Short mmCIF file of C-alpha atoms in Angstrom, two decimals:
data_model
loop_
_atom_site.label_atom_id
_atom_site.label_comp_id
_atom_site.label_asym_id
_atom_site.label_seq_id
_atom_site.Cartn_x
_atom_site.Cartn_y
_atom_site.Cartn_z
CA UNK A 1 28.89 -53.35 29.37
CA UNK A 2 31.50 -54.09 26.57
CA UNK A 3 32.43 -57.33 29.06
CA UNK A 4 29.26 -58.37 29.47
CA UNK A 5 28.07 -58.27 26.15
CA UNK A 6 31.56 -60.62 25.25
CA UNK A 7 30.80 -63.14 27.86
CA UNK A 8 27.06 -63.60 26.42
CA UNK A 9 26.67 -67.13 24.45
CA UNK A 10 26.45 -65.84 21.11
CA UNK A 11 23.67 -68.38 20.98
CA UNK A 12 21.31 -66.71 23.07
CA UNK A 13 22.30 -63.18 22.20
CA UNK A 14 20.97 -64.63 18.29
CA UNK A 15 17.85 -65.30 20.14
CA UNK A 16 17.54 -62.62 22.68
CA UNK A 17 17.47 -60.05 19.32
CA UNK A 18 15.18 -62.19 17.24
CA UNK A 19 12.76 -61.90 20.19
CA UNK A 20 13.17 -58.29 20.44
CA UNK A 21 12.17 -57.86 17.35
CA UNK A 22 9.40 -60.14 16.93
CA UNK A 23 5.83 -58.08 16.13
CA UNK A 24 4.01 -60.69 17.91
CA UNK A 25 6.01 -60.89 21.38
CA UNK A 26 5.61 -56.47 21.68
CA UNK A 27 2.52 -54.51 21.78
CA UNK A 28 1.10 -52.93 19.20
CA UNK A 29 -1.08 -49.61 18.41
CA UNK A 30 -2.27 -51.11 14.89
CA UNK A 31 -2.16 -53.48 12.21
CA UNK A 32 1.53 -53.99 11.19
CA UNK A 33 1.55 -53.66 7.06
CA UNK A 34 2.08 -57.17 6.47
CA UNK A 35 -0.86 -58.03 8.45
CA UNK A 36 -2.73 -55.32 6.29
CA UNK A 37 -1.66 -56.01 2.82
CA UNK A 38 -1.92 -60.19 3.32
CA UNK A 39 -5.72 -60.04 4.18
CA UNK A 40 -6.42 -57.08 1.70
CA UNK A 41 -8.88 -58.44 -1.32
CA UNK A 42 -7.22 -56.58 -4.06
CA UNK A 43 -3.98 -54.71 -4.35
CA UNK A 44 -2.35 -52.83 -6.84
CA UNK A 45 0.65 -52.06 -8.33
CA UNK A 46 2.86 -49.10 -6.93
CA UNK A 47 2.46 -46.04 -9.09
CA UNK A 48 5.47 -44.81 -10.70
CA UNK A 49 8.02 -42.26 -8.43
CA UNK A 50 6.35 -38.80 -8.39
CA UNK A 51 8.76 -36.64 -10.60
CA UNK A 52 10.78 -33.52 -8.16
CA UNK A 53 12.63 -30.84 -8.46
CA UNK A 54 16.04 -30.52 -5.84
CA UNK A 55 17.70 -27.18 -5.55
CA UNK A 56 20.28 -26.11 -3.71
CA UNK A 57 19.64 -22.92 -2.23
CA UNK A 58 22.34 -20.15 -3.12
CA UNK A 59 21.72 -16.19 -3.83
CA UNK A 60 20.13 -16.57 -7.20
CA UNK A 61 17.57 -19.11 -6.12
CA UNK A 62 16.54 -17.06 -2.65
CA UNK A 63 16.04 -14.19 -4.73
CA UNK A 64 13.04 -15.49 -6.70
CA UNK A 65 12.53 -18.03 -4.56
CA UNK A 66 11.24 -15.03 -2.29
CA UNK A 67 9.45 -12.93 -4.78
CA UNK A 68 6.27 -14.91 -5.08
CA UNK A 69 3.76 -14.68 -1.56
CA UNK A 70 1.15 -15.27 -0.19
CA UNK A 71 -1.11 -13.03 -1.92
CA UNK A 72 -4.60 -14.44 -3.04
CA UNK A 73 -3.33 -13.18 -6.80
CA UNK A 74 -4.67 -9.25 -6.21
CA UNK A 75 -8.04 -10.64 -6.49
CA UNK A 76 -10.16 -7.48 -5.09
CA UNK A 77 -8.48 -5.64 -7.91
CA UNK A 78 -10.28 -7.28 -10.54
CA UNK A 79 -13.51 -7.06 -8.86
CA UNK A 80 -16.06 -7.25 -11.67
CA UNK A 81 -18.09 -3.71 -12.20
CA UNK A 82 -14.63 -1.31 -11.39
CA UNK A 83 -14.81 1.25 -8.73
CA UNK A 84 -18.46 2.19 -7.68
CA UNK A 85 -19.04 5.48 -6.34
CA UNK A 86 -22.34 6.30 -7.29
CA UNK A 87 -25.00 5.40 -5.14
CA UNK A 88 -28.48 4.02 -7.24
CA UNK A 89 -31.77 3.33 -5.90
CA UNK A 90 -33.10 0.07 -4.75
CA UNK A 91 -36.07 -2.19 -4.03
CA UNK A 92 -37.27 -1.35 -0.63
CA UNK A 93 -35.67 2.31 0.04
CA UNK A 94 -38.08 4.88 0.98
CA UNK A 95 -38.00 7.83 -1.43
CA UNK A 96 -38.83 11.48 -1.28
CA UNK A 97 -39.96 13.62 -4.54
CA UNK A 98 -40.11 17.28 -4.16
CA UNK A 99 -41.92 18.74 -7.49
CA UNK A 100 -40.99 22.69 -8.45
CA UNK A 101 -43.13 24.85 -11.07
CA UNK A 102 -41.51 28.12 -12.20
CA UNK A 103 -45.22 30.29 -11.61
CA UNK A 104 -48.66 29.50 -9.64
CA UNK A 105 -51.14 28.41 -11.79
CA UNK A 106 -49.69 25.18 -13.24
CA UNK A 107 -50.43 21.49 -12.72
CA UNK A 108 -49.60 21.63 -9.00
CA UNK A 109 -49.21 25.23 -7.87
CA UNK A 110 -52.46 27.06 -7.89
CA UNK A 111 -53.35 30.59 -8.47
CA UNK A 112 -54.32 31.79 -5.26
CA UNK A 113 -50.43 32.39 -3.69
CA UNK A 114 -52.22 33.07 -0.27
CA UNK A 115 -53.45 28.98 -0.41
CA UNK A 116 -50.23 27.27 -1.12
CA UNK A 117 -47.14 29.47 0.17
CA UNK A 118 -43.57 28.88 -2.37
CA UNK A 119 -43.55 27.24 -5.68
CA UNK A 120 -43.37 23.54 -5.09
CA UNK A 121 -45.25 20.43 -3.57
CA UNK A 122 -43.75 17.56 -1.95
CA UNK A 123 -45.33 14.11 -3.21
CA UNK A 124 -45.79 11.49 -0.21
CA UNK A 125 -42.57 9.61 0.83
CA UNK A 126 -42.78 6.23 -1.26
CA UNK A 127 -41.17 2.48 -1.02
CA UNK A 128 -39.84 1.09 -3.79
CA UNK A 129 -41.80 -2.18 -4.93
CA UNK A 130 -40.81 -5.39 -5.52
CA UNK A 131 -40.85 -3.78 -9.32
CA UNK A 132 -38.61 -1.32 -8.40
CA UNK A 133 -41.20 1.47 -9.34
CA UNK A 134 -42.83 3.79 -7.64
CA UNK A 135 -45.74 5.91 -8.98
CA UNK A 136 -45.88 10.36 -9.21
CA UNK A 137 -49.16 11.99 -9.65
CA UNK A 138 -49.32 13.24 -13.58
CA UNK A 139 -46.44 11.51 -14.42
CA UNK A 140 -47.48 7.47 -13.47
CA UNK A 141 -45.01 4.25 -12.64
CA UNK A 142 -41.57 4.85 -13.29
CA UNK A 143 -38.84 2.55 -12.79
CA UNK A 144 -36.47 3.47 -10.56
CA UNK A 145 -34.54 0.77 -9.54
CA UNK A 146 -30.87 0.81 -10.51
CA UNK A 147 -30.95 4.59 -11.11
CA UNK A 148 -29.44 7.70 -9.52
CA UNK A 149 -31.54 10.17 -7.82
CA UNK A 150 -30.54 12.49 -10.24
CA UNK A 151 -31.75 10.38 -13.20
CA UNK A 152 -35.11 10.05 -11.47
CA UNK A 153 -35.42 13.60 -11.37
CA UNK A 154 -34.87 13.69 -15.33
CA UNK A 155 -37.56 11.55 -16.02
CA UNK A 156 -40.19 12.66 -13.40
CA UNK A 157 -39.76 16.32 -15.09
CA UNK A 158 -39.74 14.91 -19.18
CA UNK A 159 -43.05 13.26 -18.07
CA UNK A 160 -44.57 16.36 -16.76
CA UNK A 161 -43.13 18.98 -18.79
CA UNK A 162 -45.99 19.27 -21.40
CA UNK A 163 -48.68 19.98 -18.45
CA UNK A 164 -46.62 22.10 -15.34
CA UNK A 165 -44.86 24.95 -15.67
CA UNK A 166 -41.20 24.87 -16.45
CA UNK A 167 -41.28 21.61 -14.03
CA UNK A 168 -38.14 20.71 -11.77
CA UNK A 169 -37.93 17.52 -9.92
CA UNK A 170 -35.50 16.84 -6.73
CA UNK A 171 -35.42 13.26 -5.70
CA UNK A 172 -33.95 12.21 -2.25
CA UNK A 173 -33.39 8.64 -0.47
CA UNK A 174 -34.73 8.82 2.53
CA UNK A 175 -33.91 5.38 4.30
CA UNK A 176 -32.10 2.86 2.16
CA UNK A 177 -32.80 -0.59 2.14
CA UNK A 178 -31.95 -2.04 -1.09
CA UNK A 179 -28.54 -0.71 -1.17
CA UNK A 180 -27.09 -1.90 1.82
CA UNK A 181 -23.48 -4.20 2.59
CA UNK A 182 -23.11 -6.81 4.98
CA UNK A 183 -19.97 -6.96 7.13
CA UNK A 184 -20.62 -10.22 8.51
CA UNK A 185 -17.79 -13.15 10.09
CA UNK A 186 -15.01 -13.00 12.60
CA UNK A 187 -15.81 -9.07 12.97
CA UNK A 188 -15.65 -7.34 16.54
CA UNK A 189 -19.08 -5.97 15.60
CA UNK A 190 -20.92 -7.14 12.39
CA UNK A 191 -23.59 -5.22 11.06
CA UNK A 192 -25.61 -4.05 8.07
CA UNK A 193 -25.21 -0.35 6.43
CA UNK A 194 -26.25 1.75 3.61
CA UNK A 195 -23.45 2.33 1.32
CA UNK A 196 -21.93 6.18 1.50
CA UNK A 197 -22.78 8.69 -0.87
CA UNK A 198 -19.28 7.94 -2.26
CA UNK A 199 -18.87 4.52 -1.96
CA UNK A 200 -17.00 2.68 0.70
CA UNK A 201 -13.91 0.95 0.60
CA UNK A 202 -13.28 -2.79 2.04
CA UNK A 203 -10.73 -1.70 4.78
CA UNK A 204 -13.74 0.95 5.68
CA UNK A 205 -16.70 -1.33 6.24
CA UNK A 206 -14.31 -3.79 8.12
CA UNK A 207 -13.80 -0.35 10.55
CA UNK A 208 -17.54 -0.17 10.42
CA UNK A 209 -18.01 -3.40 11.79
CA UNK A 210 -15.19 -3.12 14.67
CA UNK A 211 -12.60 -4.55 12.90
CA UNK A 212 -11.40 -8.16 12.94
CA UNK A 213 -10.97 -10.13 16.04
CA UNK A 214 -7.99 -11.95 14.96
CA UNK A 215 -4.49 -10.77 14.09
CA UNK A 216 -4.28 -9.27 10.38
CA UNK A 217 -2.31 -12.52 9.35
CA UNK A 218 -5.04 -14.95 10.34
CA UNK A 219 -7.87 -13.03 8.87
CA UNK A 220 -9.05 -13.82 5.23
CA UNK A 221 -11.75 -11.43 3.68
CA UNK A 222 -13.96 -12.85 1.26
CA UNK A 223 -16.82 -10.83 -0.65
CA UNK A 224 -19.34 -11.98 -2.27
CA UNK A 225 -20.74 -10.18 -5.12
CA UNK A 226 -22.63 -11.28 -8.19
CA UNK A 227 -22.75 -15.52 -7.45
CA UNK A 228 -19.17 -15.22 -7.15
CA UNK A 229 -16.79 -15.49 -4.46
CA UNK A 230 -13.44 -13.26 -4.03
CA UNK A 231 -10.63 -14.06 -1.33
CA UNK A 232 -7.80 -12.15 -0.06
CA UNK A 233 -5.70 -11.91 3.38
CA UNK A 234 -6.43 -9.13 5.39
CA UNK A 235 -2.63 -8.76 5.33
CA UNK A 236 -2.55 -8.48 1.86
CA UNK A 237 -4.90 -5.69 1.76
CA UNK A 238 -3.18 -3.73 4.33
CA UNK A 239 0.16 -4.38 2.41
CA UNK A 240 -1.60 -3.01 -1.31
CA UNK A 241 -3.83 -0.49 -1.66
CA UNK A 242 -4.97 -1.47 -4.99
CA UNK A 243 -6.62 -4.58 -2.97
CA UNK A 244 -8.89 -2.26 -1.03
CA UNK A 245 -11.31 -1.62 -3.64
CA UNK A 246 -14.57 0.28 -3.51
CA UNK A 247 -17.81 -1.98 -2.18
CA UNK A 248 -21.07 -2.13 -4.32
CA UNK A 249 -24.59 -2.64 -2.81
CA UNK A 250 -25.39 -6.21 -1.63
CA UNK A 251 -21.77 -6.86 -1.22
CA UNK A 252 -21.42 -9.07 1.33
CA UNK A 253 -18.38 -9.17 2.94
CA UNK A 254 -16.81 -12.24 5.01
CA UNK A 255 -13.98 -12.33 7.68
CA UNK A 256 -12.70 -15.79 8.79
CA UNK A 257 -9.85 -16.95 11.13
CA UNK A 258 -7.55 -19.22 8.62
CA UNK A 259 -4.32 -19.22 10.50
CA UNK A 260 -1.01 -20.12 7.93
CA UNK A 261 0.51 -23.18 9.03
CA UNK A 262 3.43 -25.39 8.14
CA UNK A 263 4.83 -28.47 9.46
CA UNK A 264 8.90 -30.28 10.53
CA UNK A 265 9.70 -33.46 10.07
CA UNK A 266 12.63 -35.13 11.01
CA UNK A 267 15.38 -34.58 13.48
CA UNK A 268 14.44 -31.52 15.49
CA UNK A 269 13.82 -32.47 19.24
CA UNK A 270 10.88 -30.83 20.10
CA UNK A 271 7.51 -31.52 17.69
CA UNK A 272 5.94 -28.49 19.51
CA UNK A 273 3.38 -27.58 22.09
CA UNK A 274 0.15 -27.04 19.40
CA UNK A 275 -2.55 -29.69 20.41
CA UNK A 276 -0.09 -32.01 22.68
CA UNK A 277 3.51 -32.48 22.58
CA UNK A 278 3.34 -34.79 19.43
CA UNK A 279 2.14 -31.94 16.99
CA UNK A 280 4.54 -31.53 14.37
CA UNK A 281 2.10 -28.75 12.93
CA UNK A 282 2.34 -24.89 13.74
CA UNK A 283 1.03 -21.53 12.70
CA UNK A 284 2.80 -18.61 11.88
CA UNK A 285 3.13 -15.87 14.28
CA UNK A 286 3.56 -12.60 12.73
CA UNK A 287 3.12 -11.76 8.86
CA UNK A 288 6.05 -13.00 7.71
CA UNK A 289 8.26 -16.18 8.39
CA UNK A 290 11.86 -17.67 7.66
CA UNK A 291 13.02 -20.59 7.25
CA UNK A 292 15.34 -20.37 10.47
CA UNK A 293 12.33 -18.79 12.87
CA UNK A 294 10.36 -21.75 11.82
CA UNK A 295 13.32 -24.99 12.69
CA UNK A 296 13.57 -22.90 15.54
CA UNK A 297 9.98 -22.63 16.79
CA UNK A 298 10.19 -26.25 16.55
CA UNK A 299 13.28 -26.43 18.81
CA UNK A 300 16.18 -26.57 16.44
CA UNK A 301 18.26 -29.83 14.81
CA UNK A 302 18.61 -32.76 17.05
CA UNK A 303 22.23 -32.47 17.69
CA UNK A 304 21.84 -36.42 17.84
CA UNK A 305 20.24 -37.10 14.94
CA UNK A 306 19.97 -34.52 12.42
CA UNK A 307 21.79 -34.54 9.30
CA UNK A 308 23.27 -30.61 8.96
CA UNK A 309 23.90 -30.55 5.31
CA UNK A 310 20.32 -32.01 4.15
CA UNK A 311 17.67 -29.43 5.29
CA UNK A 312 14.73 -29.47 3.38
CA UNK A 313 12.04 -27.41 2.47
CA UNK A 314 9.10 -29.41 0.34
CA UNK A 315 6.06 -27.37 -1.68
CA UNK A 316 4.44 -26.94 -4.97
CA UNK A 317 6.00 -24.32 -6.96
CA UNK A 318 4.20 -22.46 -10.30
CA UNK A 319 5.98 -23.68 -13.46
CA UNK A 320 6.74 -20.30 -14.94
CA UNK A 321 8.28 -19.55 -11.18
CA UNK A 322 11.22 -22.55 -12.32
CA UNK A 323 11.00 -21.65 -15.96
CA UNK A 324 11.78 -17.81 -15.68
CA UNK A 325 15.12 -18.74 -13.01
CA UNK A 326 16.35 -20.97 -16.12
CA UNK A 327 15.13 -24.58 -15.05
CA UNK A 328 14.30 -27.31 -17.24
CA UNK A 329 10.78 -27.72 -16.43
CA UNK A 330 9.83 -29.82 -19.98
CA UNK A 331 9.74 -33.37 -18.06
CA UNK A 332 6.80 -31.68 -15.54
CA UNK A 333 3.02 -31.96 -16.43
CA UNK A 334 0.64 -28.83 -15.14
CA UNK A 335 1.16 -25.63 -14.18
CA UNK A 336 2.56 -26.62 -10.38
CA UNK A 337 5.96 -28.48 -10.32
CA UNK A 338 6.93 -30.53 -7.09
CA UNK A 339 9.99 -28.55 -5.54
CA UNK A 340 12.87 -29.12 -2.68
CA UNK A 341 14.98 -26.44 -1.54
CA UNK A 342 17.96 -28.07 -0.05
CA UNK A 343 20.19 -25.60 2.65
CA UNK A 344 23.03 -26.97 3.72
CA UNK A 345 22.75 -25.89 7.55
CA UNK A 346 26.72 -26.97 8.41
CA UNK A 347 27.86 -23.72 6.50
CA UNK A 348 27.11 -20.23 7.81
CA UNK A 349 25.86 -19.06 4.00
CA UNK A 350 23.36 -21.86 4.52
CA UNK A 351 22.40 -20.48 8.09
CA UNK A 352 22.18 -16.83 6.78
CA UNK A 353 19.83 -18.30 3.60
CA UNK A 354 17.77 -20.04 5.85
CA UNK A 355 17.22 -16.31 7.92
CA UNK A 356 15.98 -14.80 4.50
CA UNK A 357 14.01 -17.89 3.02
CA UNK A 358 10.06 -17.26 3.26
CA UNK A 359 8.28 -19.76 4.42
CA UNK A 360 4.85 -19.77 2.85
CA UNK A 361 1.62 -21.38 3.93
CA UNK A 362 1.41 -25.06 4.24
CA UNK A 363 5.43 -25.71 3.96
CA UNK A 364 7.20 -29.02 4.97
CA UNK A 365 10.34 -28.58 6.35
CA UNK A 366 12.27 -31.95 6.58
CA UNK A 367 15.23 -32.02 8.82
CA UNK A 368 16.97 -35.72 7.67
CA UNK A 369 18.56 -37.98 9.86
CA UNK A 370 22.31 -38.50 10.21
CA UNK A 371 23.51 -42.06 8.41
CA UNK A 372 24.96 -42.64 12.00
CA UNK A 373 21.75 -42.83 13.23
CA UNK A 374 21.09 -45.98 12.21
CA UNK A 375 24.38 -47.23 13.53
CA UNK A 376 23.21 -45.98 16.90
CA UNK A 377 20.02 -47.65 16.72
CA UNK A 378 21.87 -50.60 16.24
CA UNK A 379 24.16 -50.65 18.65
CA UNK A 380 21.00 -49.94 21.04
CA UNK A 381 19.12 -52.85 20.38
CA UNK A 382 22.89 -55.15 20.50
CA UNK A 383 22.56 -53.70 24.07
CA UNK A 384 19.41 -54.10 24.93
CA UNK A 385 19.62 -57.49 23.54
CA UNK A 386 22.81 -57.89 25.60
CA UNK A 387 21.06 -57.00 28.74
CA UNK A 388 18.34 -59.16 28.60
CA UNK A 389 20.37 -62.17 27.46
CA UNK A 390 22.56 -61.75 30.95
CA UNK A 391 19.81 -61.26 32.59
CA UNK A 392 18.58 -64.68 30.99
CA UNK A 393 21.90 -66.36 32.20
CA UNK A 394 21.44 -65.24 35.60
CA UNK A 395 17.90 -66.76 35.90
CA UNK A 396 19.12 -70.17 34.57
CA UNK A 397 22.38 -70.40 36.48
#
């Protein structure tokens, strides 16, 4: 090859490449950005170079690079209202008053024990109204919506005191309606169900309703409570109790498939197998992830290509993250700073950071190319070149 590239005319090797790399002579797939920018309207200027930080990984930096998660920020913690336990009546459950007088002969006992047997009447099951009232003989509408049983009771027997005997009231729900939570989503079985005498916990409705039908690392749970929306990873919850807080009626709780993904760019010879064998883009396939079980889902470094000592690792760190590890953070606006960890992958203490570095959701990992890539390109195209430009020769001879 060496011989034949020495016997070319250097002539028509200056020619052969020129024609190689001519846009118009090869196909395209699009536009080439000259063609774009020369027939755009209006252009403007290049913003300034997005500010970055670059850290090299070592012990120090792995430690609290590590430390922050994936955790939605322990937002079923904080759910407004606390802990609910008690269970309170609501518009549309059917309720049952049973009224007690201490003697016959009162307001709804009478004197003759052989005509009504025991000391007590029960008053016709009622719904609760739109109003949330319902209405007891002697004692008129009371509102009972947003109480306890037990508070119903109170009032039902202050109302009636002054006419029955030493009165007593027991108030029962019968079937509730009002006070019900919705387990609704990527659930084996979703459903509607009363809440529990003593409240209900997240991790038990999602049991209620079959569980999730997706691993606990692709499930987020959102509930929906008061206008206002609350997320969280089922992982998360399973990981801290505090997260699996007690449900309130009309809770409605959401389970979605949201698979954590992150992407590699660069040198690594295989993009994957996700959507085609282009897809630089994959998901995570357990709870956790390193940095070394993701380079090597996507096939390793190109042994070719890749530059060992610059692998990268690209996301948006919090500020007081880089402020509390003792890094100037002054020069960055917000609350999010820009951040590369560098791992230098030609040392072992680089290989065994990369085995304890957590990748997070949405990651780039960039794998850069060796400088002697470029030299190789090069030197394919001079060949290439060379190759057509004998061929040329022969054709002409």
């Amino acid at each position: 090859m060496l011989q034949s590239f020495l016997r070319v005319s250097p002539a028509l090797l200056v020619s052969t490449l020129c024609l190689a790399g001519c846009g118009g002579i090869t196909p395209q797939d699009a536009p080439n950005s000259a063609a774009i920018v020369t027939n755009a309207a209006l252009t403007t200027a290049p913003s300034p170079p997005l500010p970055y930080a670059v850290l090299a990984v070592d012990p120090a930096i792995l430690k609290w690079a590590n430390s922050v998660s994936d955790r939605g920020g322990g937002s079923f913690s904080k759910l407004p209202g606390g802990n609910y336990k008690d269970i309170t009546i609501g518009v549309g459950d059917i309720v049952a008053v049973t009224i007690f007088e201490a003697q016959s002969g009162g307001l709804f006992i009478p004197r003759e024990a052989s005509v009504r047997p025991g000391n007590f009447v029960d008053v016709p099951r009622q719904q609760v109204d739109q109003s949330g009232n319902i209405t007891i003989p002697y004692a008129g509408s009371i509102k009972v919506a947003g109480l306890t049983a037990r508070a119903v009771g109170d009032i039902i027997r202050e109302r009636i005191k002054n006419r029955a005997i030493d009165p007593q009231a027991v108030v029962s729900v019968v079937e509730q309606r009002g006070n019900q939570i919705s387990v609704l989503g990527e659930a084996n079985a979703p459903l509607r169900f009363p809440v529990d005498p003593g409240g209900i916990r997240v991790l038990g409705a999602i049991a209620r309703a079959g569980g999730p039908k997706n691993p606990a690392w692709e499930t987020k749970v959102r509930i929906k409570r008061g206008g206002r929306t609350f997320v969280e990873s089922m992982s998360s919850i399973v990981r801290h109790p505090e997260e699996d807080a007690f449900l309130a009626p009309g809770d409605v709780v959401y389970l979605s498939r949201e698979p954590r993904i992150f992407m590699v760019f660069g040198s690594t010879p295989s993009p994957g197998s996700i959507g085609g064998t282009n897809n630089r883009r994959f998901t995570f396939e357990n709870d956790t992830m390193t940095l070394a079980e993701a380079i090597a889902k996507a096939g390793g470094l190109d042994g070719t290509r890749a530059n060992s000592p610059s692998v990268y690792v690209l996301r948006l760190e919090p500020k007081n993250l880089l402020k509390s590890a003792g890094i100037d953070v002054e020069r960055f606006k917000g609350e999010l700073v820009p951040t590369v960890y560098n791992f230098d992958w030609s040392k072992p203490d680089g290989m065994f950071f990369a085995d304890s570095f957590q990748i997070r959701d949405h990651d780039a990992i960039v794998v850069s190319e060796s400088p002697s890539t470029e030299l190789l390109k090069f030197f394919s195209l001079m060949i290439a070149g060379t190759d057509t430009a004998v061929n040329i020769q022969t054709l002409t001879r």
